[in-house]
Coordinates of C-alpha atoms (C1' of nucleotides) in Angstrom, one line a residue:
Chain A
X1 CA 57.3 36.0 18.8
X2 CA 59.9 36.3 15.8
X3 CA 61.0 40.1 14.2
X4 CA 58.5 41.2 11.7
X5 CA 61.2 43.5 10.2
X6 CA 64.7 41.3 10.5
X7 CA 67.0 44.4 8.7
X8 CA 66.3 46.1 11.9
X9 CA 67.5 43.5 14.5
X10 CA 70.6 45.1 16.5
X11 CA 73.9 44.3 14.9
X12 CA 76.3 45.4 17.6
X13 CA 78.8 44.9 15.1
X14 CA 77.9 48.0 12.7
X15 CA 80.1 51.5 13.5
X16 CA 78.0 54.3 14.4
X17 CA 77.2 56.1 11.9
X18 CA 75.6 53.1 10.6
X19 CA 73.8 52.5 13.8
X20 CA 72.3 55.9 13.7
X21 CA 71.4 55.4 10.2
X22 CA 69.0 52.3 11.0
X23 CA 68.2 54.4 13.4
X24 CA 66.6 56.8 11.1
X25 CA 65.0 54.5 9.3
X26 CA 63.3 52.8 12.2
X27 CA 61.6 56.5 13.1
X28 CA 60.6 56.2 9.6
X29 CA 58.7 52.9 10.3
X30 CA 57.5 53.6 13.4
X31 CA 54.1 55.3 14.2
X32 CA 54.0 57.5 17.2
X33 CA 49.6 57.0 16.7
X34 CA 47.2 54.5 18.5
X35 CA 47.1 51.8 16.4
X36 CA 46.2 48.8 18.3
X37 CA 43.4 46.8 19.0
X38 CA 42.8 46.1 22.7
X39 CA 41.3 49.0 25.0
X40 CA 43.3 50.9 27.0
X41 CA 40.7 51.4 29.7
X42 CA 41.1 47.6 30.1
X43 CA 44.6 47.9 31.1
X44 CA 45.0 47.3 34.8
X45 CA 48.0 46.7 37.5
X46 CA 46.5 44.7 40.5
X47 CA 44.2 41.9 40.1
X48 CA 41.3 43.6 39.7
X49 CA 37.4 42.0 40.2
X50 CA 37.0 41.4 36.3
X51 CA 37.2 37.8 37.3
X52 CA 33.6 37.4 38.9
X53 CA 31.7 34.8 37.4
X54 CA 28.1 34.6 37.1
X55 CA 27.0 30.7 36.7
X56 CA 30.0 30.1 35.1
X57 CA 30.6 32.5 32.8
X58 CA 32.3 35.7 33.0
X59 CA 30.8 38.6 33.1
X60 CA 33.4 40.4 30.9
X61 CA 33.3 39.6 27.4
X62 CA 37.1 39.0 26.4
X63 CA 39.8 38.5 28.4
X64 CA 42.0 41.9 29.7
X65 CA 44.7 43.0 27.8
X66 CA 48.0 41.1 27.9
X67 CA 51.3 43.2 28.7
X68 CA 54.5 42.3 28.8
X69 CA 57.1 43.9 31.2
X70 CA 60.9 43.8 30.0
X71 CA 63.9 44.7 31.9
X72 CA 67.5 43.8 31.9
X73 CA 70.3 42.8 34.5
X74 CA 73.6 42.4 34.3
X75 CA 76.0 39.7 35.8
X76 CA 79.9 38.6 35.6
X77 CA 81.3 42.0 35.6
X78 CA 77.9 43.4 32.7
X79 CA 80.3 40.8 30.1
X80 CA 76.5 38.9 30.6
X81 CA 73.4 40.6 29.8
X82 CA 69.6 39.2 30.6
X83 CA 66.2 40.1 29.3
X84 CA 63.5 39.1 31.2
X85 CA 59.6 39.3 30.2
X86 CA 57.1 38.9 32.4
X87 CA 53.8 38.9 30.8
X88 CA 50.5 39.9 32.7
X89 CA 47.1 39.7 31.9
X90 CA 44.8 42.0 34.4
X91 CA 47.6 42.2 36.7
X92 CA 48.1 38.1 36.5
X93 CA 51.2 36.6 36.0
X94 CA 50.7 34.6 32.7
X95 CA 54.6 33.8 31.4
X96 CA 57.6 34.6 32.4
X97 CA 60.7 33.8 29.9
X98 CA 64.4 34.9 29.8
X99 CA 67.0 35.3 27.5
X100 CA 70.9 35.4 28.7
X101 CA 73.1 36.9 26.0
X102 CA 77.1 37.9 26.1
X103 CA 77.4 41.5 25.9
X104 CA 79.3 43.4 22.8
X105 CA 79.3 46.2 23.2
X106 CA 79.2 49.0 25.8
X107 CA 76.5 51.4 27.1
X108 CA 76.8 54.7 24.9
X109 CA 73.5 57.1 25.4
X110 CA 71.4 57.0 22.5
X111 CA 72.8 53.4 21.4
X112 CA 71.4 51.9 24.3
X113 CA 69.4 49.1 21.9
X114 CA 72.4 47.8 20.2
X115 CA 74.0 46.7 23.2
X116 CA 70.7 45.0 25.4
X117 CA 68.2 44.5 22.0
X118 CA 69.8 41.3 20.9
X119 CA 69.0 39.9 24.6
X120 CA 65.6 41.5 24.4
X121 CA 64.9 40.0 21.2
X122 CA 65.9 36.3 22.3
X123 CA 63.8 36.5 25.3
X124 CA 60.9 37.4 23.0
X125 CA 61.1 34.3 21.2
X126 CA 60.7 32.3 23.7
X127 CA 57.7 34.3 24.2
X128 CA 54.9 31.9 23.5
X129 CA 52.1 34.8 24.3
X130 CA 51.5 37.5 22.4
X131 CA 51.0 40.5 24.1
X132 CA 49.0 43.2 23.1
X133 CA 51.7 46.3 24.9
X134 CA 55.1 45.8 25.3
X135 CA 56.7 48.2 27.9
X136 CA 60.6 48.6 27.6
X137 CA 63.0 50.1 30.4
X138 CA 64.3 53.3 28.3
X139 CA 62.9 55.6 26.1
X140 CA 61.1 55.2 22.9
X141 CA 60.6 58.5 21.1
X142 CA 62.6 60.4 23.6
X143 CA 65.6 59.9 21.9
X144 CA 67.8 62.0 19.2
X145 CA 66.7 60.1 16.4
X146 CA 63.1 59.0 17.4
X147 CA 64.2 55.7 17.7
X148 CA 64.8 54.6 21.7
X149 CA 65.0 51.0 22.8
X150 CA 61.5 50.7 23.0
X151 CA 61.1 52.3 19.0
X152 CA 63.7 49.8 18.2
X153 CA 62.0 46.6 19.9
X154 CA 58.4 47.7 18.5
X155 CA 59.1 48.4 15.3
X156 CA 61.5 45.2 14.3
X157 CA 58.4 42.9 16.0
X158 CA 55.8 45.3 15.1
X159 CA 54.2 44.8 18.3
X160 CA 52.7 48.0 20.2
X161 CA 55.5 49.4 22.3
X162 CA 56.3 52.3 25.2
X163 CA 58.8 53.5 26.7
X164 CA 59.3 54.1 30.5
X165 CA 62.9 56.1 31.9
X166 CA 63.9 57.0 35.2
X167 CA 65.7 59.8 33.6
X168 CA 65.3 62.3 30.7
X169 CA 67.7 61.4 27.6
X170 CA 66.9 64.7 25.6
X171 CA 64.2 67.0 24.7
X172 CA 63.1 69.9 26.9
X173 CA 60.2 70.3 29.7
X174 CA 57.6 72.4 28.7
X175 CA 57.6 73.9 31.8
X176 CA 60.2 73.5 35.3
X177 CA 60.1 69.7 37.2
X178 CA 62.0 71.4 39.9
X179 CA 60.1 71.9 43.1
X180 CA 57.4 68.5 43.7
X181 CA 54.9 67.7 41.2
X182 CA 51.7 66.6 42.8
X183 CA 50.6 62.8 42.1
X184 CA 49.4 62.5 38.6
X185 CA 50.7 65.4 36.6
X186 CA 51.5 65.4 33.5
X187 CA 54.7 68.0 32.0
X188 CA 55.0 67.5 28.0
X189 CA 58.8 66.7 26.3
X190 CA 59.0 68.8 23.4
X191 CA 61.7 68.4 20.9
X192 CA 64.5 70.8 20.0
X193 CA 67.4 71.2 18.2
X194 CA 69.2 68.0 19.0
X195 CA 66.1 65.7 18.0
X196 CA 65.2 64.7 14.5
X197 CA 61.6 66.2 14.5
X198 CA 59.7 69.4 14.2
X199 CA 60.7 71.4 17.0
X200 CA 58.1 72.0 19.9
X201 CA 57.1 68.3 19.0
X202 CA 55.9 66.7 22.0
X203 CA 57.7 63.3 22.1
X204 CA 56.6 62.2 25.8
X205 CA 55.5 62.9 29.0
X206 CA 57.3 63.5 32.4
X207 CA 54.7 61.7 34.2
X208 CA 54.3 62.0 38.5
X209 CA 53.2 58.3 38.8
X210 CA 53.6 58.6 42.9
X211 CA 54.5 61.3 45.4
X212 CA 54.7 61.8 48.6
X213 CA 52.0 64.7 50.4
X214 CA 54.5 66.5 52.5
X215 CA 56.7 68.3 50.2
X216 CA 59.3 69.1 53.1
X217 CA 59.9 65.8 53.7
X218 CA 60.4 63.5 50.7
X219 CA 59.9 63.7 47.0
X220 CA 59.9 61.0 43.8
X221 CA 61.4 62.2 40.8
X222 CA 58.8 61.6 37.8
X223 CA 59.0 58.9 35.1
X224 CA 60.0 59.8 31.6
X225 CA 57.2 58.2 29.2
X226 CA 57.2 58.3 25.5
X227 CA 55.8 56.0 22.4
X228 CA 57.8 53.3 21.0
X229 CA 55.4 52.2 18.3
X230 CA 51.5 51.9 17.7
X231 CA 50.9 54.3 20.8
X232 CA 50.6 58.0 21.2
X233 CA 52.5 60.1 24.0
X234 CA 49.5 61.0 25.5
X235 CA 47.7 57.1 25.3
X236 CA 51.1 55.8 26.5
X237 CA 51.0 58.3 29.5
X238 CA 47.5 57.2 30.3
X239 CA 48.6 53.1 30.0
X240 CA 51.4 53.7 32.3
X241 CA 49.1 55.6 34.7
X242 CA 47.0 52.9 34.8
X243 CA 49.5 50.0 34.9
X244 CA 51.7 51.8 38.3
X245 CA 49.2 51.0 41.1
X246 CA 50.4 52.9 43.7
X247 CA 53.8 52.2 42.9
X248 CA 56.7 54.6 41.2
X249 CA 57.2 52.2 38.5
X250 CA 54.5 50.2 36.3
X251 CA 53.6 46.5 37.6
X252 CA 55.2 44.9 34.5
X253 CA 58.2 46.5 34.8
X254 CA 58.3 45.6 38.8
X255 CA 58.4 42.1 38.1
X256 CA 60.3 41.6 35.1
X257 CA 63.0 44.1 37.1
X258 CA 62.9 41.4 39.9
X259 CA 62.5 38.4 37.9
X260 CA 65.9 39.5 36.1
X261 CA 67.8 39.8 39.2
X262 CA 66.1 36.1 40.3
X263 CA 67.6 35.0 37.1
X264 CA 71.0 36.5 37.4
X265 CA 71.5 35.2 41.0
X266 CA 71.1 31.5 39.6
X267 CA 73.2 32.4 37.1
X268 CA 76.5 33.1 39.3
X269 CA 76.5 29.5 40.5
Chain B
dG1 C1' 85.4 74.9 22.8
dC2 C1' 81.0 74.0 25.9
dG3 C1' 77.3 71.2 27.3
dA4 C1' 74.6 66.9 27.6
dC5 C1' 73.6 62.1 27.6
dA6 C1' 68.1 56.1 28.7
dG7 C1' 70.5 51.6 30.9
Chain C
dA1 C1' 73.3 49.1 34.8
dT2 C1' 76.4 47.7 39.1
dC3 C1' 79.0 47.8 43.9
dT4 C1' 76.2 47.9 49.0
dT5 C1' 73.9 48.7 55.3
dG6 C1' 71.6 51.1 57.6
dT7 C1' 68.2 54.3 58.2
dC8 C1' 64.6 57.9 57.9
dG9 C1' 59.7 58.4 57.5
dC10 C1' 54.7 57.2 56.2

DNA sequence: GCGACAG
DNA sequence: ATCTTGTCGC
């Protein structure tokens, strides 16, 4: 699939400020609301049994919904950066497609999509599926200006987008993620000074996709989940819930993350 | 000046 | 993100 809104692609080459400012208008564009068409109960990890025929037909009217996993790796010394996709289709492998693109510039927090999106992009245009939920590494409304990787990505392709981090970029915790939350809970992000929106917005979710029961002995930090486009905070909590079967991290994500490394071992040869 | 910062 | 072996625990 090709951008929808070309003025937005990256330019690694703009200064800043003028980074920031596209950045501002892409949290103008974007729409932190379900707006999508597939159904989110339909969303799955593993394989499940909506496969069963019944004298050759399927049970299920339409297909599950597609999503695509992206994730990026870096090779010869991060001057290389590669996008992998890996689209899924009720937890089935349908495509897989990479992009391999020289890196400009380096990381800075909260520019994070001018130095991997033009990778990302590439890799989606080789895309010959379109999927109904992207889901970027990074944050998509966690961000100072709205307007995270996964904002970025959704918005230029116009494709419904979320955003899953490993670590918080800004807002504040409605209440303390010290001490282990149990599996499942949910802790709101709200915004505050520092983040272009009302403050006490709730921009995402810290979400406890997996934990161990002994709280003595180990603990999993939670995952940082927030809207990139077309998808609320709370529906892109509930997609990622369903999508990370069993495991920290969504399935999408999983394989595109190792498909990526796959791609940059053959690339050092 | 201080603090804070996705991948 | 990346450089890297073993090791603890379910």
């Amino acid at each position: 699939m090709r951008p929808v809104h070309p003025e937005f692609v990256p330019d690694a080459s703009l200064s800043r400020a003028e980074m920031e400012r596209l950045q501002r208008d892409i949290a103008e564009v974007a729409v932190f609301e379900d707006r999508f068409d597939f159904d989110p109960e339909a969303v799955s990890a593993g394989a499940g049994d909506a496969e069963q025929t019944q004298l050759g037909g399927t049970v299920s009217g339409d297909d599950p919904p597609v999503v695509a996993g992206v994730d990026q790796a870096f090779a010869a010394d991060g001057e290389q950066a590669v996008s992998a996709i890996v689209a899924t289709r009720g937890g089935e492998v349908i495509e897989r497609v990479h992009a391999v693109e020289p890196t400009e510039i380096p990381y800075v927090p909260g520019l994070l999509s001018f130095r991997e999106g033009g990778a990302i992009l590439s890799a989606f245009e080789k895309l010959a599926v379109e999927p109904d939920l992207a889901v970027l590494d990074g944050s998509g409304r966690i961000h100072f200006r709205q307007a995270g990787i996964a904002t970025h990505v959704g918005v230029t392709l116009d494709v419904p987008a979320i955003g899953v981090a490993k670590n918080l970029l800004c807002g504040r915790p409605r209440e303390s993620l010290d001490g282990h939350l149990p599996e499942g809970a949910r802790v709101a992000i709200e915004s505050d000074d520092g983040v272009t929106a009302p403050p006490g917005t709730v921009i995402g979710y810290a979400y406890q996709s997996r934990q161990y029961d002994d709280p003595e002995t180990r603990h999993v930090n939670p995952l940082y989940v927030s809207p990139g486009h077309r998808v609320s905070a709370e529906t892109t909590t509930d997609l990622v819930a369903r999508l990370c079967d069993g495991y920290k991290l969504p399935e999408p994500t999983r394989l595109a993350d190792s498909y990526a490394d796959e791609v940059k071992a053959d690339i050092g040869e």
